[in-house]
Every structure is written in C-alpha cells, then in structure tokens.
CSV table of C-alpha atoms in Angstrom, one decimal:
chain,number,residue,atom,x,y,z
S,136,MET,CA,40.7,-338.0,71.8
S,137,SER,CA,43.9,-337.4,73.7
S,138,VAL,CA,44.3,-333.9,76.2
S,139,ASN,CA,46.9,-332.7,73.5
S,140,ASP,CA,44.2,-332.9,70.9
S,141,SER,CA,41.6,-331.5,72.8
S,142,ASP,CA,43.4,-329.0,73.3
S,143,ASN,CA,45.0,-328.0,70.2
S,144,THR,CA,41.2,-328.7,69.2
S,145,SER,CA,39.9,-325.9,71.7
S,146,ILE,CA,42.8,-323.3,70.2
S,147,PHE,CA,41.8,-324.0,66.5
S,148,LEU,CA,38.5,-323.6,67.3
S,149,ARG,CA,39.1,-320.1,69.6
S,150,GLU,CA,41.6,-318.4,66.9
S,151,ARG,CA,41.0,-319.6,63.7
S,152,LEU,CA,36.3,-319.5,63.2
S,153,PRO,CA,35.2,-315.9,64.7
S,154,ALA,CA,37.9,-314.9,61.6
S,155,ILE,CA,35.8,-317.7,58.9
S,156,THR,CA,32.6,-315.9,60.5
S,157,ARG,CA,33.8,-312.0,59.5
S,158,THR,CA,35.0,-313.4,56.8
S,159,LEU,CA,31.9,-315.3,55.3
S,160,GLN,CA,30.2,-312.4,55.9
S,161,GLU,CA,31.7,-310.0,53.9
S,162,SER,CA,29.6,-311.7,51.5
S,163,ALA,CA,26.9,-313.1,52.4
S,164,ASP,CA,24.3,-311.0,51.2
S,165,GLN,CA,25.8,-310.5,47.7
S,166,ILE,CA,26.0,-314.7,47.9
S,167,ASP,CA,22.0,-314.3,49.4
S,168,TRP,CA,21.0,-311.7,45.7
S,169,GLN,CA,22.8,-313.9,43.4
S,170,GLY,CA,21.9,-317.0,44.7
S,171,GLU,CA,24.7,-318.8,42.9
S,172,PHE,CA,27.0,-321.7,44.9
S,173,PRO,CA,29.5,-320.0,47.4
S,174,HIS,CA,32.8,-321.7,45.6
S,175,GLU,CA,34.8,-319.2,47.2
S,176,ASN,CA,33.3,-320.0,50.7
S,177,PHE,CA,34.0,-323.7,49.9
S,178,ALA,CA,37.7,-322.9,49.0
S,179,LEU,CA,38.0,-320.7,52.3
S,180,LEU,CA,36.9,-323.9,54.2
S,181,GLN,CA,39.1,-325.9,52.3
S,182,GLN,CA,41.9,-323.9,52.9
S,183,HIS,CA,41.3,-324.5,56.7
S,184,GLY,CA,41.1,-328.1,56.4
S,185,LEU,CA,36.8,-327.8,57.4
S,186,LEU,CA,35.5,-330.0,54.5
S,187,SER,CA,37.2,-333.2,55.9
S,188,ARG,CA,37.3,-332.6,60.1
S,189,ALA,CA,34.3,-335.2,60.0
S,190,LEU,CA,35.8,-337.7,58.3
S,191,PRO,CA,37.1,-341.0,60.3
S,192,ILE,CA,40.6,-340.2,61.2
S,193,SER,CA,40.3,-343.9,60.0
S,194,ALA,CA,39.7,-342.7,56.4
S,195,GLY,CA,42.6,-339.7,57.1
S,196,GLY,CA,40.3,-336.7,58.3
S,197,PHE,CA,40.2,-335.0,61.2
S,198,GLY,CA,37.6,-337.5,63.5
S,199,ALA,CA,35.6,-334.3,64.9
S,200,ASN,CA,33.4,-334.9,67.8
S,201,LEU,CA,29.9,-333.3,68.0
S,202,THR,CA,31.9,-330.6,70.2
S,203,GLU,CA,33.7,-329.1,67.7
S,204,SER,CA,31.5,-329.9,63.9
S,205,ARG,CA,29.0,-328.1,65.8
S,206,ALA,CA,31.2,-324.9,66.7
S,207,ILE,CA,32.2,-324.7,63.5
S,208,ILE,CA,28.6,-325.4,61.7
S,209,ALA,CA,27.6,-322.0,64.2
S,210,ALA,CA,30.8,-320.0,63.1
S,211,ILE,CA,30.2,-321.2,59.4
S,212,ALA,CA,26.3,-320.3,59.8
S,213,GLN,CA,26.4,-316.9,61.8
S,214,GLY,CA,28.2,-316.0,58.4
S,215,GLU,CA,27.1,-317.3,55.9
S,216,PRO,CA,24.0,-319.9,56.6
S,217,SER,CA,23.6,-322.0,52.6
S,218,THR,CA,26.9,-323.0,53.2
S,219,ALA,CA,26.2,-324.6,56.6
S,220,LEU,CA,23.4,-326.3,55.9
S,221,ILE,CA,26.2,-327.9,52.4
S,222,VAL,CA,28.6,-328.5,55.2
S,223,ILE,CA,26.2,-330.6,57.7
S,224,MET,CA,25.3,-332.6,55.1
S,225,GLN,CA,29.3,-333.1,54.7
S,226,TYR,CA,30.1,-333.6,57.6
S,227,LEU,CA,26.9,-336.2,58.3
S,228,ASN,CA,27.8,-338.1,54.7
S,229,SER,CA,31.9,-338.1,55.3
S,230,ARG,CA,31.2,-340.1,59.0
S,231,ARG,CA,30.1,-343.3,57.5
S,232,LEU,CA,33.9,-343.4,55.8
S,233,GLY,CA,35.5,-345.3,58.2
S,234,GLU,CA,37.1,-348.3,58.8
S,235,ASP,CA,33.9,-349.6,60.6
S,236,SER,CA,31.9,-348.6,56.6
S,237,ASP,CA,29.4,-351.4,55.1
S,238,TRP,CA,31.2,-349.4,52.5
S,239,PRO,CA,33.6,-351.4,49.9
S,240,GLU,CA,37.2,-351.0,50.7
S,241,SER,CA,38.0,-349.6,47.5
S,242,VAL,CA,35.1,-347.1,47.1
S,243,ARG,CA,35.2,-345.9,50.5
S,244,LEU,CA,39.1,-345.1,50.0
S,245,ARG,CA,38.5,-343.0,47.0
S,246,VAL,CA,36.4,-340.9,48.8
S,247,ALA,CA,37.7,-340.2,51.7
S,248,GLN,CA,40.9,-339.4,49.7
S,249,SER,CA,38.6,-336.4,47.5
S,250,VAL,CA,36.9,-335.0,50.5
S,251,ARG,CA,40.6,-334.7,52.3
S,252,ASP,CA,42.4,-334.0,49.6
S,253,GLN,CA,40.4,-332.0,47.4
S,254,GLY,CA,38.1,-331.2,49.8
S,255,ALA,CA,35.4,-332.9,47.3
S,256,LEU,CA,32.0,-332.9,48.7
S,257,ILE,CA,29.5,-334.9,49.1
S,258,ASN,CA,25.6,-335.4,49.2
S,259,ALA,CA,22.2,-338.3,50.1
S,260,LEU,CA,19.8,-337.0,46.7
S,261,ARG,CA,16.7,-338.3,48.1
S,262,VAL,CA,13.4,-336.4,47.7
S,263,GLU,CA,11.6,-337.3,44.2
S,264,PRO,CA,8.7,-334.8,42.3
S,265,GLU,CA,6.6,-337.0,42.4
S,266,LEU,CA,7.3,-339.2,46.0
S,267,GLY,CA,8.5,-336.2,47.7
S,268,THR,CA,10.5,-337.2,50.7
S,269,PRO,CA,11.5,-340.6,51.3
S,270,ALA,CA,11.0,-339.8,55.0
S,271,ARG,CA,6.8,-340.6,54.7
S,272,GLY,CA,7.4,-343.6,53.1
S,273,GLY,CA,7.7,-345.2,49.2
S,274,LEU,CA,9.4,-346.7,46.6
S,275,PRO,CA,11.7,-344.4,44.4
S,276,LYS,CA,11.2,-343.8,41.1
S,277,THR,CA,14.6,-343.5,39.9
S,278,ILE,CA,15.8,-346.6,39.0
S,279,ALA,CA,19.0,-349.2,38.5
S,280,ARG,CA,19.0,-351.8,36.2
S,281,ARG,CA,22.2,-354.4,36.6
S,282,GLU,CA,24.0,-354.4,33.8
S,283,PRO,CA,27.0,-357.5,33.5
S,284,ASP,CA,29.6,-354.4,34.4
S,285,GLY,CA,27.3,-352.2,36.7
S,286,TRP,CA,24.2,-350.2,37.3
S,287,ARG,CA,22.6,-347.4,34.5
S,288,LEU,CA,20.7,-345.2,36.7
S,289,SER,CA,18.0,-343.0,35.8
S,290,GLY,CA,15.0,-340.8,37.8
S,291,GLU,CA,15.1,-337.3,39.1
S,292,LYS,CA,15.8,-335.4,42.2
S,293,ILE,CA,14.6,-332.0,43.7
S,294,TYR,CA,15.9,-330.4,46.5
S,295,ALA,CA,19.4,-331.2,46.3
S,296,THR,CA,21.2,-329.4,48.3
S,297,GLY,CA,25.2,-328.5,47.2
S,298,SER,CA,24.0,-329.9,43.6
S,299,VAL,CA,26.7,-328.3,41.0
S,300,GLY,CA,29.3,-328.1,43.9
S,301,LEU,CA,28.9,-331.6,44.7
S,302,SER,CA,31.7,-333.9,43.3
S,303,TRP,CA,29.9,-337.3,44.6
S,304,PHE,CA,25.9,-337.9,44.9
S,305,LEU,CA,24.5,-340.6,46.9
S,306,VAL,CA,21.2,-341.7,45.4
S,307,TRP,CA,18.6,-343.2,46.5
S,308,ALA,CA,16.9,-345.5,44.0
S,309,SER,CA,15.4,-348.6,43.1
S,310,SER,CA,16.9,-351.5,41.0
S,311,ASP,CA,14.8,-353.3,38.5
S,312,ASP,CA,15.0,-356.6,40.3
S,313,ALA,CA,11.8,-358.6,41.6
S,314,ASP,CA,12.7,-357.7,44.9
S,315,PRO,CA,14.3,-354.5,44.1
S,316,LEU,CA,17.6,-353.5,45.9
S,317,VAL,CA,16.5,-349.9,47.8
S,318,GLY,CA,18.5,-348.0,49.2
S,319,SER,CA,22.3,-345.1,48.5
S,320,TYR,CA,23.7,-345.4,44.7
S,321,LEU,CA,26.8,-344.0,44.4
S,322,VAL,CA,27.5,-341.2,41.5
S,323,PRO,CA,30.3,-339.3,40.2
S,324,ALA,CA,29.0,-336.1,39.4
S,325,SER,CA,31.2,-336.5,36.4
S,326,ALA,CA,29.8,-339.1,34.7
S,327,THR,CA,28.0,-339.1,31.9
S,328,GLY,CA,24.3,-338.5,31.5
S,329,ILE,CA,24.1,-336.5,34.6
S,330,ARG,CA,21.3,-332.6,34.0
S,331,ILE,CA,21.2,-330.3,36.6
S,332,GLU,CA,18.0,-327.8,36.1
S,333,PRO,CA,19.1,-324.6,37.9
S,334,GLU,CA,15.0,-324.0,39.3
S,335,TRP,CA,16.3,-323.7,42.8
S,336,ASP,CA,14.5,-319.5,43.5
S,337,HIS,CA,13.8,-320.3,47.4
S,338,LEU,CA,12.7,-317.2,49.8
S,339,GLY,CA,15.8,-318.3,52.0
S,340,MET,CA,18.9,-319.5,52.4
S,341,ARG,CA,19.5,-319.0,48.5
S,342,ALA,CA,22.8,-320.5,48.0
S,343,THR,CA,22.9,-323.6,48.6
S,344,CYS,CA,21.8,-323.9,45.0
S,345,SER,CA,19.0,-327.6,45.7
S,346,HIS,CA,18.9,-327.4,42.5
S,347,ARG,CA,16.8,-330.6,40.3
S,348,VAL,CA,19.3,-333.3,38.9
S,349,VAL,CA,18.6,-335.1,36.4
S,350,PHE,CA,20.1,-338.8,35.9
S,351,ASP,CA,19.7,-339.9,31.9
S,352,GLU,CA,20.9,-343.7,31.7
S,353,VAL,CA,23.8,-342.8,34.4
S,354,TRP,CA,26.4,-346.0,34.2
S,355,ILE,CA,28.3,-346.3,37.6
S,356,PRO,CA,30.1,-349.5,38.8
S,357,ALA,CA,28.6,-352.7,40.3
S,358,GLU,CA,30.1,-351.9,43.5
S,359,ASN,CA,28.5,-348.6,44.1
S,360,ALA,CA,25.9,-349.6,45.3
S,361,VAL,CA,26.8,-348.6,48.5
S,362,ASN,CA,24.4,-349.1,50.7
S,363,VAL,CA,21.1,-351.1,49.5
S,364,SER,CA,19.2,-353.5,51.0
S,365,ARG,CA,15.9,-355.2,49.6
S,366,TRP,CA,12.6,-353.9,49.8
S,367,SER,CA,10.7,-357.3,51.3
S,368,GLU,CA,13.6,-356.5,54.3
S,369,PRO,CA,13.4,-354.7,57.3
S,370,ARG,CA,14.8,-350.5,56.9
S,371,ALA,CA,17.2,-349.3,59.4
S,372,GLY,CA,16.9,-345.6,59.5
S,373,LEU,CA,19.7,-343.1,61.7
S,374,ASN,CA,20.8,-345.2,64.0
S,375,ASP,CA,20.9,-343.0,67.2
S,376,GLU,CA,24.5,-341.4,66.7
S,377,GLU,CA,23.4,-339.8,63.4
S,378,THR,CA,19.6,-339.0,65.1
S,379,VAL,CA,22.1,-336.6,67.3
S,380,TRP,CA,24.0,-335.4,65.3
S,381,MET,CA,21.6,-334.8,62.7
S,382,ALA,CA,19.2,-332.8,65.2
S,383,VAL,CA,22.4,-330.9,66.7
S,384,LEU,CA,24.1,-329.8,63.6
S,385,LEU,CA,20.5,-328.6,62.2
S,386,GLY,CA,19.6,-327.0,65.0
S,387,SER,CA,22.5,-325.1,65.7
S,388,LEU,CA,22.4,-323.7,62.2
S,389,TYR,CA,19.3,-322.0,62.2
S,390,ASP,CA,20.0,-321.4,66.3
S,391,ALA,CA,23.6,-319.1,64.2
S,392,ILE,CA,21.0,-316.9,62.2
S,393,ALA,CA,19.1,-315.9,65.1
S,394,HIS,CA,22.3,-315.1,67.0
S,395,ALA,CA,23.7,-312.8,64.3
S,396,ALA,CA,20.6,-311.3,63.4
S,397,ARG,CA,20.2,-310.5,67.7
S,398,ASP,CA,24.3,-308.9,67.2
S,399,TRP,CA,22.4,-306.6,64.2
S,400,PHE,CA,19.4,-305.8,66.0
S,401,ILE,CA,21.8,-304.6,70.0
S,402,THR,CA,24.1,-302.7,67.2
S,403,PHE,CA,21.1,-300.9,65.7
S,404,LEU,CA,19.4,-300.5,68.7
S,405,GLN,CA,22.8,-298.8,70.4
S,406,GLN,CA,23.0,-296.7,67.6
S,407,ARG,CA,19.3,-295.3,66.6
S,408,ILE,CA,18.5,-292.2,68.7
S,409,PRO,CA,15.5,-290.7,67.1
S,410,ALA,CA,15.4,-287.1,66.8
S,411,ASN,CA,12.1,-286.7,69.5
S,412,LEU,CA,13.6,-289.3,72.2
S,413,GLY,CA,17.2,-287.8,72.1
S,414,ALA,CA,18.9,-291.2,73.7
S,415,PRO,CA,18.9,-295.1,71.6
S,416,LEU,CA,16.4,-296.7,71.8
S,417,ALA,CA,18.5,-299.3,73.3
S,418,SER,CA,17.3,-297.1,76.5
S,419,LEU,CA,13.6,-298.2,76.5
S,420,PRO,CA,11.9,-300.7,78.6
S,421,ARG,CA,10.0,-301.5,75.4
S,422,PHE,CA,13.5,-302.9,73.7
S,423,GLN,CA,14.9,-303.8,76.6
S,424,GLU,CA,12.0,-306.4,76.6
S,425,ILE,CA,11.9,-307.4,73.3
S,426,VAL,CA,15.8,-308.0,74.2
S,427,GLY,CA,15.3,-310.2,77.6
S,428,ARG,CA,12.7,-312.1,75.4
S,429,VAL,CA,15.6,-313.1,72.7
S,430,GLU,CA,17.4,-313.7,74.9
S,431,THR,CA,15.6,-316.0,76.8
S,432,LEU,CA,14.7,-318.4,73.9
S,433,LEU,CA,18.1,-318.5,72.6
S,434,PHE,CA,19.4,-319.2,76.4
S,435,THR,CA,17.0,-322.4,76.3
S,436,SER,CA,18.6,-323.8,73.0
S,437,GLN,CA,21.8,-323.6,73.8
S,438,THR,CA,20.8,-325.2,76.8
S,439,LEU,CA,18.6,-327.9,75.0
S,440,LEU,CA,22.5,-327.8,72.6
S,441,ASP,CA,24.7,-328.1,75.7
S,442,PHE,CA,22.7,-331.2,76.9
S,443,ALA,CA,22.6,-332.7,73.7
S,444,THR,CA,25.8,-332.7,72.8
S,445,SER,CA,27.1,-333.7,76.1
S,446,GLY,CA,25.1,-336.8,75.2
S,447,LEU,CA,23.0,-336.3,78.0
S,448,VAL,CA,19.6,-336.4,75.6
S,449,ALA,CA,18.4,-340.1,74.1
S,450,SER,CA,18.5,-340.5,70.4
S,451,ALA,CA,14.4,-340.7,70.5
S,452,GLN,CA,13.9,-337.1,72.2
S,453,ALA,CA,16.7,-335.5,69.5
S,454,PRO,CA,14.4,-334.4,66.9
S,455,LYS,CA,12.1,-333.0,70.2
S,456,ILE,CA,15.1,-330.5,70.1
S,457,LYS,CA,16.0,-329.6,66.5
S,458,GLN,CA,12.4,-328.1,66.5
S,459,VAL,CA,12.2,-326.4,69.5
S,460,VAL,CA,15.9,-324.8,68.8
S,461,ILE,CA,14.3,-323.7,65.1
S,462,GLU,CA,10.8,-322.4,66.4
S,463,ASN,CA,13.0,-320.6,68.8
S,464,ALA,CA,14.8,-319.2,66.5
S,465,ILE,CA,12.6,-318.2,64.5
S,466,ARG,CA,10.8,-316.4,67.5
S,467,SER,CA,13.5,-314.5,68.1
S,468,VAL,CA,14.5,-313.4,64.6
S,469,GLN,CA,9.8,-312.6,64.7
S,470,LEU,CA,10.4,-310.4,67.6
S,471,MET,CA,13.7,-308.4,66.3
S,472,VAL,CA,11.5,-307.6,62.6
S,473,GLU,CA,8.1,-307.4,64.4
S,474,SER,CA,9.6,-304.1,66.5
S,475,ILE,CA,11.5,-302.1,64.3
S,476,GLY,CA,9.1,-302.4,61.2
S,477,ASN,CA,10.5,-301.3,58.3
S,478,HIS,CA,14.3,-300.8,58.7
S,479,ALA,CA,13.8,-304.9,60.2
S,480,LEU,CA,12.4,-305.3,56.4
S,481,THR,CA,14.7,-303.7,54.3
S,482,ARG,CA,17.1,-305.0,52.1
S,483,SER,CA,20.4,-303.0,53.6
S,484,ASN,CA,19.6,-304.3,56.4
S,485,PRO,CA,20.5,-307.9,57.0
S,486,LEU,CA,18.1,-308.7,59.5
S,487,GLU,CA,15.5,-309.2,56.3
S,488,ARG,CA,18.2,-311.7,54.8
S,489,HIS,CA,18.1,-313.2,58.5
S,490,LEU,CA,14.4,-313.5,58.5
S,491,ARG,CA,13.8,-315.2,55.3
S,492,ASN,CA,16.9,-318.0,56.3
S,493,VAL,CA,15.9,-318.9,59.5
S,494,LEU,CA,11.8,-319.8,58.2
S,495,CYS,CA,13.7,-321.9,56.1
S,496,GLY,CA,14.0,-324.4,59.6
S,497,ARG,CA,10.7,-325.8,59.6
S,498,ILE,CA,10.9,-327.1,55.8
S,499,HIS,CA,14.2,-330.9,57.5
S,500,THR,CA,13.5,-333.7,58.6
S,501,PRO,CA,11.7,-334.9,60.0
S,502,GLN,CA,8.9,-332.1,60.1
S,503,ASP,CA,7.0,-331.1,63.1
S,504,ASP,CA,3.6,-333.3,62.3
S,505,VAL,CA,6.3,-336.3,62.6
S,506,ILE,CA,8.0,-335.5,65.9
S,507,PHE,CA,4.7,-333.8,67.7
S,508,THR,CA,2.4,-337.8,66.2
S,509,ALA,CA,5.3,-339.4,67.6
S,510,ALA,CA,5.9,-338.2,70.7
S,511,GLY,CA,2.0,-338.0,71.9
S,512,LYS,CA,1.6,-341.6,70.3
S,513,THR,CA,4.3,-342.2,72.6
S,514,ALA,CA,3.3,-340.5,75.6
S,515,LEU,CA,-0.5,-342.1,74.7
S,516,SER,CA,0.6,-345.4,74.3
S,517,PHE,CA,2.8,-344.8,78.1
S,518,ASN,CA,0.0,-344.3,80.2
S,519,ARG,CA,-2.1,-346.4,79.0
S,520,SER,CA,0.3,-349.2,80.1
S,521,HIS,CA,0.5,-347.7,83.5
S,522,LYS,CA,-3.1,-347.9,84.4
C-alpha cells in the first residue's frame, strides 16, 4: 500500500465509519428483538464498499490490511454486532480469493466478482449435529458423492453464521472414496436441494441467523471441490497470518461491544440523579472506581490488539489474545451490570443487550480449554527441556 493509499484509507475510516456506526445503532434493538437477518445493514455496507474491502486487489477488491479491517469490524460491532460477525467471516474467506489461491481459476474469479459487484456473502459451514466442531477432530458426516460430471452433496450443518443471507457456502465434507477427500466444497446458495431450518434462537448475537442448513443431494460441478485433501494426509489448519487475523477480528468485535456498553454506562451515570443524592451517580467514588476498572480492562485489550495488529505477536500466541480480550470485554460489561442492578437488566436500556451479546464471545474456536491446554503443554515441555 502506497503512502497516498494509506492516507486515503485513513480519511475513509475517519469520515465514514462513525456515521455507519450511528446508523447501525438505530435499528440494533429491533434487529435483536426480531432475530432476523439484517438485510438493510448489508445494503448499507455494500453501498460503502465494505463487503469487498478485504478482497485482494488481484481479485478486484480493496485488499484491506489487518489495521483497516479491525477498524471496520469495531465500527460495525459498536453499531450492531451480529452484522460484524458475519462480516468477519466474509473477510476471512474472501481474503483467500487472490491470485495465489489454490482454487480453480474460473471458480475463484466467479466468486470474487460476485463479492465485488453484488456484495455476495460467503462463509464456511463446518459444525455438524453429531460431530460438533471439526476443531475437536473427526471425519464429517456430510458426504460428497462422485458423479461423472461433479458431486452430489448430502448432510447437515448447524451454527451456520449468516445462513439465509449467504450467497456461497463453503461446506466441510468428505468424499465417498476409500481414502476420502476432506475439506471445503463450494455450494452456491441458489442450488437445488438446500433447506434452511430456522432454529437459531439464542441468548445473544441473534441476528446472525446461525440456522441449520440441510443439503439433500445437492449437485455441484467437479471444480467446486476447492480446498480438499486426502484424509490419510497431514492436514494443515489456519496459516500463521490467518490465525492472527481471526484472533484480532473476533477480539475486536467483542471489545467493541464492551466499548458500546461503556459509552452508554458513562452517559447513564452522568445523567442519573437520585433524589436522596442530589447529584449525578458519576460524582460517587464507588462508580468512579468501577469506570476506572472498566477503562483499565479495555486499555489492556486495546494494547494487546494493537500489538497483534502491528505484527508483534507470534501466531502461536494469538489465541491467548483472543481469550484475554473477550474475557476483559465480558468482565467489563458484568461490572457495569452489577453496579446499577435493575436498570442494567431492563430491555429498554441497551446494557442488557450488550451483556447477552458479549457472553457469546466464549463459544468461538479455539475455546478456552484448548487455548489453556496448549499453553500449558508448551510451558511444561519448555521447562523439562531446560532442566
């Protein structure tokens, strides 16, 4: 990115993102209440070119770096976090559509063009009802059966973030070979045989519409096996860069929810004047201390995210940052809720919604037990080798 490009990016972020945040905030409560896909939000983001922002320049996109992508996700999340989570998945998957992609060229260009021109959304569908998340291991039960002219895909995926709004499904499946081809099979959402079961009814992040998607003998061309390998071969996970991007963007989302909660909380403390006090709650040392605790937690998170965004954190350490930032966000919102009681749990106040949304941060892969176990094994192995 040239100096001029960097300057233009800074102007874009400074001028457009605050207004986008405010617009998204206007309908956030209604979107949460209805739990429906936020189509108008994505029309707005497409209007501003944000849905193809992370698409590589070689694929016709803007080629946004991690600094810019983080700022965009934070701005969207402060407005409406379900929208932000879907955009994170859009960025992580569309970044793989550059000239260095392993995808067949015709497929890569077709998907990239749809992202660029129509704001088509793409996400990976991996979790299954019986197996759970593939991060825990195991062979998918979703089967791609060979045919002379392509594949027939059958199976079910749950927690499919964005489901009804997606144009492309990257379905984690297994071929019917003796040594199956396992990986991502690209399925257009318009294909015949796809059924979406509207079962997502969660505590928070309700507008992600992470419903169950059922594939019943869905045909796709042979070249749509875009990223598969033999089950008997060693399987690579996310590369180092992808690991850092995932940690930073997910952390930024939930950190932004905590910032939105903090902004409302401070305004509440400044405006709430109990009759027996005759002064705003903000004047009390008790609330000043709580705000100070929140500020310290959020400062810690921002510092960690800054380090990771600047390339100062090894990819092996990135999951720890995600864990700490999300826990800091949760603890921050909990402190606010605990301090003002019923006001915080009233649906007419957004703090209740922020609490429900921020709690969802704990479910993202890798989960805490995996992060801590890996860190513990590394530390124990290091100590043994130095005795």
